[in-house]
Amino acid sequence: MKKLLLLAGVLLICASGYLIYLFGFKEYDIADAEVDSITKEEYVIELADGSKIILDQHGNLLRHVEGSDEAVRVEKFRKGLSHSETKEIAKTSSPNEKSSADAKKVSNPNSKEKAKVTVSDIQKRYDPVIADIEQQANTSLDNLIKAAKNEYFEMSENDQSISYPYFYNKYSAAATKLEKRTDQIFYAVMDMMSQDLKSNGLPVTLSESMAKKYENRKNKIRRDILKKTAGL
């Protein structure tokens, strides 16, 4: 009896090791131009001031800003950029306009100061941006799932042998690439939000809360996809 239990344990370990090898270490030919293009689709996110943050197909974060001369400037997005700084660059005035504005300030010293920015103001500024990121991410993910389903049913209709480890390696790798790209642009926006909060003397709890919700949504999407694919 002990020998049978020992043998069963060894077989179980071998089977587990083989599954780990199939799903994690064995190399598969997963090159696919369509899937590759989906994982490299650009993110184009418009901010409240009209400027845009773009994540290109090479993974570069760029900022498009339209100046006072209506010319679009493209520069590398840098960490620590605030909304007010972006707006200032986007709405840069000419020297004559600046002098005129300064003269008005001097002639009207009793003009009201700019209203204090609240956490609610900043949230309203960023809610549409976050929604836009989520919508573009969902579109890319839906396209990836559609590609996986099409390949699966095409192989099935043609009586081809279906390798589940192949599908797992191919599409989990693609999904990981999509997730990394979404993380890249989402956390760039969160960094901007944190800078806005700090520059207005507000706590960064809003950006921390949004980041936590974002991670929770990703986990839910991951679980939902696993449930759907289990039915294939």
Short mmCIF file of N, CA, C and O in Angstrom, two decimals, residues 1-125:
data_model
loop_
_atom_site.label_atom_id
_atom_site.label_comp_id
_atom_site.label_asym_id
_atom_site.label_seq_id
_atom_site.Cartn_x
_atom_site.Cartn_y
_atom_site.Cartn_z
N MET A 1 0.84 -1.22 0.00
CA MET A 1 0.00 0.00 0.00
C MET A 1 0.86 1.25 0.00
O MET A 1 0.60 2.21 -0.72
N LYS A 2 1.89 1.23 0.85
CA LYS A 2 2.80 2.38 0.92
C LYS A 2 3.50 2.60 -0.41
O LYS A 2 3.70 3.73 -0.84
N LYS A 3 3.86 1.47 -1.08
CA LYS A 3 4.55 1.58 -2.37
C LYS A 3 3.62 2.19 -3.42
O LYS A 3 4.04 2.99 -4.26
N LEU A 4 2.33 1.81 -3.37
CA LEU A 4 1.36 2.35 -4.32
C LEU A 4 1.16 3.85 -4.11
O LEU A 4 1.07 4.62 -5.07
N LEU A 5 1.09 4.25 -2.84
CA LEU A 5 0.95 5.67 -2.53
C LEU A 5 2.17 6.46 -2.98
O LEU A 5 2.06 7.58 -3.50
N LEU A 6 3.34 5.86 -2.78
CA LEU A 6 4.58 6.51 -3.19
C LEU A 6 4.63 6.67 -4.70
O LEU A 6 5.00 7.71 -5.23
N LEU A 7 4.22 5.58 -5.41
CA LEU A 7 4.21 5.61 -6.87
C LEU A 7 3.23 6.66 -7.37
O LEU A 7 3.53 7.42 -8.31
N ALA A 8 2.04 6.71 -6.74
CA ALA A 8 1.04 7.70 -7.14
C ALA A 8 1.56 9.12 -6.91
O ALA A 8 1.33 10.02 -7.73
N GLY A 9 2.28 9.33 -5.81
CA GLY A 9 2.85 10.65 -5.53
C GLY A 9 3.88 11.04 -6.56
O GLY A 9 3.91 12.20 -7.01
N VAL A 10 4.72 10.08 -6.95
CA VAL A 10 5.76 10.36 -7.96
C VAL A 10 5.10 10.70 -9.30
O VAL A 10 5.52 11.65 -9.99
N LEU A 11 4.07 9.94 -9.69
CA LEU A 11 3.37 10.20 -10.95
C LEU A 11 2.71 11.57 -10.94
O LEU A 11 2.71 12.29 -11.94
N LEU A 12 2.14 11.94 -9.78
CA LEU A 12 1.50 13.25 -9.66
C LEU A 12 2.51 14.37 -9.81
O LEU A 12 2.26 15.37 -10.50
N ILE A 13 3.66 14.20 -9.18
CA ILE A 13 4.73 15.20 -9.28
C ILE A 13 5.21 15.32 -10.72
O ILE A 13 5.42 16.42 -11.25
N CYS A 14 5.37 14.16 -11.39
CA CYS A 14 5.83 14.17 -12.79
C CYS A 14 4.80 14.85 -13.69
O CYS A 14 5.16 15.64 -14.56
N ALA A 15 3.52 14.52 -13.45
CA ALA A 15 2.47 15.13 -14.27
C ALA A 15 2.42 16.63 -14.05
O ALA A 15 2.29 17.41 -15.00
N SER A 16 2.55 17.07 -12.79
CA SER A 16 2.54 18.50 -12.48
C SER A 16 3.71 19.19 -13.13
O SER A 16 3.58 20.28 -13.70
N GLY A 17 4.88 18.54 -13.06
CA GLY A 17 6.07 19.12 -13.68
C GLY A 17 5.92 19.24 -15.18
O GLY A 17 6.35 20.24 -15.77
N TYR A 18 5.27 18.26 -15.80
CA TYR A 18 5.07 18.28 -17.24
C TYR A 18 4.12 19.41 -17.63
O TYR A 18 4.33 20.11 -18.63
N LEU A 19 3.06 19.60 -16.83
CA LEU A 19 2.11 20.68 -17.11
C LEU A 19 2.78 22.04 -16.97
O LEU A 19 2.55 22.95 -17.78
N ILE A 20 3.61 22.18 -15.93
CA ILE A 20 4.35 23.43 -15.75
C ILE A 20 5.26 23.68 -16.94
O ILE A 20 5.38 24.81 -17.44
N TYR A 21 5.88 22.61 -17.42
CA TYR A 21 6.76 22.72 -18.60
C TYR A 21 5.98 23.15 -19.82
O TYR A 21 6.38 24.06 -20.56
N LEU A 22 4.80 22.51 -20.04
CA LEU A 22 3.98 22.82 -21.21
C LEU A 22 3.48 24.26 -21.18
O LEU A 22 3.49 24.96 -22.19
N PHE A 23 3.00 24.68 -20.00
CA PHE A 23 2.36 26.00 -19.91
C PHE A 23 3.34 27.13 -19.62
O PHE A 23 3.00 28.29 -19.82
N GLY A 24 4.53 26.80 -19.14
CA GLY A 24 5.42 27.89 -18.75
C GLY A 24 6.80 27.91 -19.38
O GLY A 24 7.39 28.98 -19.52
N PHE A 25 7.32 26.75 -19.78
CA PHE A 25 8.71 26.73 -20.23
C PHE A 25 8.90 26.27 -21.67
O PHE A 25 9.82 26.70 -22.33
N LYS A 26 8.01 25.42 -22.15
CA LYS A 26 8.15 24.97 -23.53
C LYS A 26 7.92 26.14 -24.47
O LYS A 26 7.01 26.94 -24.27
N GLU A 27 8.75 26.25 -25.49
CA GLU A 27 8.63 27.36 -26.44
C GLU A 27 7.68 26.98 -27.58
O GLU A 27 7.75 25.89 -28.13
N TYR A 28 6.79 27.91 -27.90
CA TYR A 28 5.83 27.71 -28.98
C TYR A 28 6.02 28.79 -30.03
O TYR A 28 6.45 29.90 -29.71
N ASP A 29 5.69 28.45 -31.26
CA ASP A 29 5.73 29.45 -32.33
C ASP A 29 4.44 30.27 -32.25
O ASP A 29 3.41 29.88 -32.79
N ILE A 30 4.52 31.40 -31.52
CA ILE A 30 3.31 32.19 -31.28
C ILE A 30 3.32 33.52 -32.05
O ILE A 30 2.54 34.41 -31.78
N ALA A 31 4.25 33.63 -33.00
CA ALA A 31 4.32 34.86 -33.80
C ALA A 31 3.03 35.03 -34.60
O ALA A 31 2.56 34.10 -35.26
N ASP A 32 2.45 36.23 -34.52
CA ASP A 32 1.19 36.49 -35.20
C ASP A 32 1.10 38.00 -35.43
O ASP A 32 1.01 38.77 -34.48
N ALA A 33 1.11 38.41 -36.69
CA ALA A 33 1.11 39.83 -37.03
C ALA A 33 -0.13 40.54 -36.51
O ALA A 33 -0.06 41.68 -36.03
N GLU A 34 -1.29 39.88 -36.59
CA GLU A 34 -2.54 40.50 -36.14
C GLU A 34 -2.51 40.74 -34.64
O GLU A 34 -2.85 41.83 -34.15
N VAL A 35 -2.09 39.72 -33.89
CA VAL A 35 -2.02 39.84 -32.43
C VAL A 35 -0.98 40.89 -32.03
O VAL A 35 -1.19 41.70 -31.12
N ASP A 36 0.12 40.89 -32.76
CA ASP A 36 1.19 41.86 -32.46
C ASP A 36 0.70 43.30 -32.67
O ASP A 36 1.01 44.19 -31.88
N SER A 37 -0.09 43.51 -33.71
CA SER A 37 -0.60 44.86 -33.98
C SER A 37 -1.59 45.30 -32.90
O SER A 37 -1.65 46.48 -32.54
N ILE A 38 -2.35 44.34 -32.35
CA ILE A 38 -3.30 44.66 -31.29
C ILE A 38 -2.56 45.10 -30.03
O ILE A 38 -2.96 46.05 -29.35
N THR A 39 -1.46 44.42 -29.73
CA THR A 39 -0.70 44.75 -28.51
C THR A 39 0.10 46.05 -28.65
O THR A 39 0.68 46.52 -27.67
N LYS A 40 0.13 46.61 -29.86
CA LYS A 40 0.89 47.84 -30.08
C LYS A 40 0.01 49.01 -30.50
O LYS A 40 0.51 50.04 -30.94
N GLU A 41 -1.30 48.85 -30.35
CA GLU A 41 -2.20 49.94 -30.72
C GLU A 41 -1.92 51.18 -29.86
O GLU A 41 -1.73 51.06 -28.65
N GLU A 42 -1.91 52.34 -30.49
CA GLU A 42 -1.60 53.58 -29.78
C GLU A 42 -2.72 53.97 -28.81
O GLU A 42 -3.89 53.76 -29.08
N TYR A 43 -2.31 54.53 -27.70
CA TYR A 43 -3.24 55.20 -26.80
C TYR A 43 -3.15 56.70 -27.10
O TYR A 43 -2.05 57.25 -27.14
N VAL A 44 -4.29 57.33 -27.30
CA VAL A 44 -4.33 58.78 -27.50
C VAL A 44 -5.30 59.32 -26.46
O VAL A 44 -6.52 59.12 -26.55
N ILE A 45 -4.78 59.99 -25.45
CA ILE A 45 -5.58 60.47 -24.32
C ILE A 45 -5.58 62.00 -24.30
O ILE A 45 -4.52 62.63 -24.23
N GLU A 46 -6.77 62.59 -24.38
CA GLU A 46 -6.88 64.05 -24.34
C GLU A 46 -7.12 64.52 -22.92
O GLU A 46 -7.99 64.01 -22.22
N LEU A 47 -6.33 65.51 -22.49
CA LEU A 47 -6.46 66.07 -21.15
C LEU A 47 -7.46 67.22 -21.15
O LEU A 47 -7.93 67.66 -22.20
N ALA A 48 -7.76 67.71 -19.95
CA ALA A 48 -8.79 68.74 -19.81
C ALA A 48 -8.44 70.03 -20.53
O ALA A 48 -9.33 70.78 -20.95
N ASP A 49 -7.14 70.31 -20.72
CA ASP A 49 -6.74 71.56 -21.36
C ASP A 49 -6.61 71.44 -22.88
O ASP A 49 -6.22 72.38 -23.55
N GLY A 50 -6.94 70.24 -23.42
CA GLY A 50 -6.86 70.05 -24.86
C GLY A 50 -5.57 69.43 -25.34
O GLY A 50 -5.47 68.99 -26.49
N SER A 51 -4.54 69.38 -24.49
CA SER A 51 -3.30 68.71 -24.87
C SER A 51 -3.52 67.19 -24.82
O SER A 51 -4.52 66.72 -24.25
N LYS A 52 -2.62 66.44 -25.42
CA LYS A 52 -2.79 64.99 -25.49
C LYS A 52 -1.54 64.26 -25.01
O LYS A 52 -0.42 64.73 -25.20
N ILE A 53 -1.77 63.12 -24.38
CA ILE A 53 -0.68 62.21 -24.06
C ILE A 53 -0.85 61.00 -24.97
O ILE A 53 -1.94 60.42 -25.04
N ILE A 54 0.21 60.62 -25.65
CA ILE A 54 0.14 59.51 -26.59
C ILE A 54 1.18 58.45 -26.23
O ILE A 54 2.36 58.77 -26.01
N LEU A 55 0.73 57.22 -26.17
CA LEU A 55 1.65 56.09 -26.01
C LEU A 55 1.76 55.44 -27.38
O LEU A 55 0.80 54.84 -27.87
N ASP A 56 2.91 55.60 -28.04
CA ASP A 56 3.03 55.09 -29.41
C ASP A 56 3.30 53.59 -29.42
O ASP A 56 3.45 52.94 -28.38
N GLN A 57 3.39 53.02 -30.61
CA GLN A 57 3.54 51.57 -30.75
C GLN A 57 4.87 51.06 -30.21
O GLN A 57 5.02 49.86 -29.95
N HIS A 58 5.82 51.96 -30.04
CA HIS A 58 7.14 51.56 -29.52
C HIS A 58 7.24 51.72 -28.00
O HIS A 58 8.29 51.48 -27.42
N GLY A 59 6.14 52.14 -27.38
CA GLY A 59 6.15 52.29 -25.93
C GLY A 59 6.65 53.63 -25.45
O GLY A 59 6.93 53.80 -24.26
N ASN A 60 6.73 54.62 -26.35
CA ASN A 60 7.16 55.96 -25.97
C ASN A 60 5.97 56.82 -25.55
O ASN A 60 4.98 56.88 -26.27
N LEU A 61 6.09 57.47 -24.40
CA LEU A 61 5.05 58.39 -23.95
C LEU A 61 5.38 59.78 -24.47
O LEU A 61 6.44 60.33 -24.19
N LEU A 62 4.45 60.36 -25.24
CA LEU A 62 4.66 61.67 -25.84
C LEU A 62 3.55 62.61 -25.44
O LEU A 62 2.43 62.19 -25.13
N ARG A 63 3.86 63.90 -25.46
CA ARG A 63 2.86 64.91 -25.14
C ARG A 63 2.69 65.84 -26.34
O ARG A 63 3.67 66.37 -26.86
N HIS A 64 1.46 66.00 -26.79
CA HIS A 64 1.14 66.90 -27.91
C HIS A 64 0.48 68.14 -27.33
O HIS A 64 -0.59 68.05 -26.71
N VAL A 65 1.08 69.29 -27.55
CA VAL A 65 0.56 70.55 -27.01
C VAL A 65 0.40 71.55 -28.13
O VAL A 65 1.33 71.77 -28.92
N GLU A 66 -0.76 72.19 -28.21
CA GLU A 66 -0.99 73.22 -29.21
C GLU A 66 -0.71 74.59 -28.60
O GLU A 66 -1.33 74.98 -27.61
N GLY A 67 0.25 75.30 -29.15
CA GLY A 67 0.64 76.60 -28.62
C GLY A 67 -0.28 77.71 -29.09
O GLY A 67 -1.26 77.47 -29.81
N SER A 68 0.05 78.92 -28.70
CA SER A 68 -0.78 80.08 -29.07
C SER A 68 -0.78 80.31 -30.57
O SER A 68 -1.68 80.93 -31.12
N ASP A 69 0.26 79.82 -31.25
CA ASP A 69 0.34 79.99 -32.70
C ASP A 69 -0.33 78.82 -33.44
O ASP A 69 -0.19 78.69 -34.66
N GLU A 70 -1.03 77.96 -32.68
CA GLU A 70 -1.77 76.81 -33.21
C GLU A 70 -0.85 75.73 -33.76
O GLU A 70 -1.33 74.76 -34.37
N ALA A 71 0.44 75.88 -33.55
CA ALA A 71 1.38 74.83 -33.96
C ALA A 71 1.43 73.77 -32.86
O ALA A 71 1.43 74.09 -31.67
N VAL A 72 1.45 72.50 -33.25
CA VAL A 72 1.46 71.41 -32.29
C VAL A 72 2.90 71.03 -31.95
O VAL A 72 3.70 70.71 -32.83
N ARG A 73 3.21 71.10 -30.68
CA ARG A 73 4.54 70.71 -30.21
C ARG A 73 4.46 69.27 -29.69
O ARG A 73 3.53 68.89 -29.00
N VAL A 74 5.46 68.48 -30.05
CA VAL A 74 5.54 67.10 -29.56
C VAL A 74 6.81 66.96 -28.74
O VAL A 74 7.90 67.27 -29.20
N GLU A 75 6.64 66.52 -27.52
CA GLU A 75 7.80 66.33 -26.65
C GLU A 75 7.62 65.09 -25.80
O GLU A 75 6.50 64.60 -25.62
N LYS A 76 8.70 64.57 -25.29
CA LYS A 76 8.64 63.38 -24.46
C LYS A 76 7.95 63.71 -23.14
O LYS A 76 8.25 64.70 -22.51
N PHE A 77 7.02 62.86 -22.76
CA PHE A 77 6.33 63.06 -21.49
C PHE A 77 7.31 62.83 -20.35
O PHE A 77 8.06 61.87 -20.34
N ARG A 78 7.31 63.74 -19.40
CA ARG A 78 8.22 63.58 -18.27
C ARG A 78 7.46 63.45 -16.97
O ARG A 78 6.39 64.01 -16.79
N LYS A 79 8.01 62.68 -16.08
CA LYS A 79 7.42 62.44 -14.77
C LYS A 79 7.41 63.74 -13.97
O LYS A 79 8.33 64.53 -14.05
N GLY A 80 6.35 63.97 -13.21
CA GLY A 80 6.27 65.16 -12.37
C GLY A 80 5.62 66.33 -13.05
O GLY A 80 5.64 67.45 -12.53
N LEU A 81 4.99 66.10 -14.21
CA LEU A 81 4.31 67.19 -14.93
C LEU A 81 2.93 67.40 -14.34
O LEU A 81 2.18 66.46 -14.11
N SER A 82 2.60 68.65 -14.07
CA SER A 82 1.28 68.95 -13.52
C SER A 82 0.36 69.51 -14.60
O SER A 82 0.83 69.99 -15.63
N HIS A 83 -0.94 69.47 -14.34
CA HIS A 83 -1.93 70.01 -15.28
C HIS A 83 -1.71 71.50 -15.51
O HIS A 83 -1.78 72.00 -16.63
N SER A 84 -1.44 72.23 -14.42
CA SER A 84 -1.26 73.68 -14.54
C SER A 84 -0.05 74.01 -15.41
O SER A 84 -0.07 74.96 -16.18
N GLU A 85 0.98 73.17 -15.31
CA GLU A 85 2.18 73.40 -16.12
C GLU A 85 1.88 73.12 -17.59
O GLU A 85 2.30 73.85 -18.48
N THR A 86 1.11 72.06 -17.83
CA THR A 86 0.73 71.73 -19.20
C THR A 86 -0.10 72.85 -19.80
O THR A 86 0.10 73.26 -20.94
N LYS A 87 -1.04 73.36 -19.00
CA LYS A 87 -1.92 74.42 -19.48
C LYS A 87 -1.14 75.69 -19.77
O LYS A 87 -1.39 76.37 -20.75
N GLU A 88 -0.16 75.96 -18.93
CA GLU A 88 0.64 77.17 -19.10
C GLU A 88 1.42 77.11 -20.41
O GLU A 88 1.49 78.07 -21.16
N ILE A 89 1.96 75.92 -20.71
CA ILE A 89 2.72 75.75 -21.95
C ILE A 89 1.80 75.82 -23.15
O ILE A 89 2.09 76.44 -24.16
N ALA A 90 0.62 75.18 -23.01
CA ALA A 90 -0.33 75.14 -24.13
C ALA A 90 -0.87 76.52 -24.47
O ALA A 90 -1.15 76.82 -25.62
N LYS A 91 -1.02 77.35 -23.46
CA LYS A 91 -1.61 78.67 -23.67
C LYS A 91 -0.57 79.79 -23.58
O LYS A 91 -0.89 80.91 -23.19
N THR A 92 0.66 79.48 -23.92
CA THR A 92 1.72 80.48 -23.84
C THR A 92 1.35 81.72 -24.65
O THR A 92 0.96 81.63 -25.81
N SER A 93 1.47 82.86 -24.02
CA SER A 93 1.12 84.12 -24.68
C SER A 93 2.35 84.73 -25.33
O SER A 93 3.48 84.48 -24.94
N SER A 94 2.10 85.58 -26.30
CA SER A 94 3.19 86.31 -26.92
C SER A 94 3.66 87.40 -25.97
O SER A 94 2.93 87.77 -25.04
N PRO A 95 4.86 87.97 -26.14
CA PRO A 95 5.37 89.02 -25.26
C PRO A 95 4.41 90.20 -25.13
O PRO A 95 4.23 90.73 -24.06
N ASN A 96 3.77 90.61 -26.26
CA ASN A 96 2.85 91.74 -26.21
C ASN A 96 1.61 91.43 -25.40
O ASN A 96 1.12 92.24 -24.63
N GLU A 97 1.10 90.18 -25.56
CA GLU A 97 -0.08 89.77 -24.80
C GLU A 97 0.22 89.72 -23.33
O GLU A 97 -0.59 90.09 -22.49
N LYS A 98 1.45 89.24 -22.99
CA LYS A 98 1.85 89.14 -21.60
C LYS A 98 1.95 90.52 -20.98
O LYS A 98 1.52 90.75 -19.85
N SER A 99 2.52 91.49 -21.72
CA SER A 99 2.65 92.85 -21.20
C SER A 99 1.29 93.46 -20.96
O SER A 99 1.05 94.14 -19.96
N SER A 100 0.36 93.20 -21.89
CA SER A 100 -0.99 93.72 -21.75
C SER A 100 -1.69 93.14 -20.53
O SER A 100 -2.37 93.84 -19.79
N ALA A 101 -1.47 91.85 -20.31
CA ALA A 101 -2.09 91.19 -19.16
C ALA A 101 -1.52 91.73 -17.86
O ALA A 101 -2.24 91.96 -16.89
N ASP A 102 -0.19 91.95 -17.85
CA ASP A 102 0.45 92.49 -16.65
C ASP A 102 -0.07 93.89 -16.36
O ASP A 102 -0.27 94.27 -15.20
N ALA A 103 -0.29 94.69 -17.42
CA ALA A 103 -0.78 96.05 -17.24
C ALA A 103 -2.17 96.05 -16.62
O ALA A 103 -2.49 96.87 -15.76
N LYS A 104 -3.00 95.10 -17.04
CA LYS A 104 -4.35 95.00 -16.49
C LYS A 104 -4.32 94.66 -15.01
O LYS A 104 -5.13 95.14 -14.23
N LYS A 105 -3.35 93.79 -14.64
CA LYS A 105 -3.23 93.41 -13.23
C LYS A 105 -2.87 94.61 -12.37
O LYS A 105 -3.37 94.79 -11.28
N VAL A 106 -1.94 95.45 -12.91
CA VAL A 106 -1.50 96.63 -12.16
C VAL A 106 -2.63 97.63 -12.03
O VAL A 106 -2.84 98.25 -11.00
N SER A 107 -3.42 97.79 -13.13
CA SER A 107 -4.50 98.78 -13.13
C SER A 107 -5.68 98.34 -12.27
O SER A 107 -6.53 99.14 -11.92
N ASN A 108 -5.72 97.04 -11.96
CA ASN A 108 -6.84 96.54 -11.17
C ASN A 108 -6.31 95.70 -10.00
O ASN A 108 -6.47 94.47 -9.98
N PRO A 109 -5.67 96.34 -9.02
CA PRO A 109 -5.05 95.61 -7.92
C PRO A 109 -6.06 94.92 -7.03
O PRO A 109 -5.71 94.01 -6.28
N ASN A 110 -7.33 95.32 -7.08
CA ASN A 110 -8.34 94.72 -6.21
C ASN A 110 -9.08 93.55 -6.87
O ASN A 110 -10.11 93.12 -6.37
N SER A 111 -8.54 93.08 -8.01
CA SER A 111 -9.20 91.97 -8.71
C SER A 111 -9.18 90.72 -7.83
O SER A 111 -8.24 90.50 -7.07
N LYS A 112 -10.22 89.90 -7.96
CA LYS A 112 -10.32 88.71 -7.11
C LYS A 112 -9.23 87.70 -7.44
O LYS A 112 -8.86 87.52 -8.59
N GLU A 113 -8.72 87.03 -6.39
CA GLU A 113 -7.73 85.99 -6.61
C GLU A 113 -8.40 84.76 -7.21
O GLU A 113 -9.60 84.56 -7.08
N LYS A 114 -7.60 83.96 -7.83
CA LYS A 114 -8.11 82.74 -8.45
C LYS A 114 -8.73 81.84 -7.39
O LYS A 114 -8.17 81.66 -6.31
N ALA A 115 -9.90 81.29 -7.70
CA ALA A 115 -10.59 80.43 -6.74
C ALA A 115 -9.74 79.22 -6.38
O ALA A 115 -9.04 78.66 -7.24
N LYS A 116 -9.80 78.82 -5.13
CA LYS A 116 -9.01 77.69 -4.66
C LYS A 116 -9.51 76.39 -5.28
O LYS A 116 -10.71 76.12 -5.34
N VAL A 117 -8.58 75.58 -5.76
CA VAL A 117 -8.92 74.30 -6.37
C VAL A 117 -9.18 73.27 -5.29
O VAL A 117 -8.43 73.16 -4.31
N THR A 118 -10.25 72.49 -5.44
CA THR A 118 -10.59 71.46 -4.46
C THR A 118 -10.30 70.07 -5.03
O THR A 118 -10.05 69.91 -6.23
N VAL A 119 -10.37 69.07 -4.17
CA VAL A 119 -10.19 67.68 -4.59
C VAL A 119 -11.26 67.31 -5.62
O VAL A 119 -10.98 66.62 -6.61
N SER A 120 -12.48 67.81 -5.40
CA SER A 120 -13.57 67.54 -6.33
C SER A 120 -13.28 68.12 -7.72
O SER A 120 -13.58 67.50 -8.75
N ASP A 121 -12.68 69.31 -7.76
CA ASP A 121 -12.33 69.94 -9.04
C ASP A 121 -11.35 69.07 -9.81
O ASP A 121 -11.49 68.87 -11.03
N ILE A 122 -10.35 68.58 -9.09
CA ILE A 122 -9.32 67.75 -9.73
C ILE A 122 -9.91 66.42 -10.20
O ILE A 122 -9.58 65.94 -11.29
N GLN A 123 -10.79 65.85 -9.40
CA GLN A 123 -11.41 64.59 -9.81
C GLN A 123 -12.24 64.77 -11.08
O GLN A 123 -12.19 63.93 -11.98
N LYS A 124 -12.99 65.87 -11.16
CA LYS A 124 -13.79 66.15 -12.35
C LYS A 124 -12.89 66.33 -13.58
O LYS A 124 -13.29 66.02 -14.70
N ARG A 125 -11.70 66.85 -13.34
CA ARG A 125 -10.75 67.08 -14.43
C ARG A 125 -10.21 65.75 -14.98
O ARG A 125 -9.97 65.62 -16.19
#
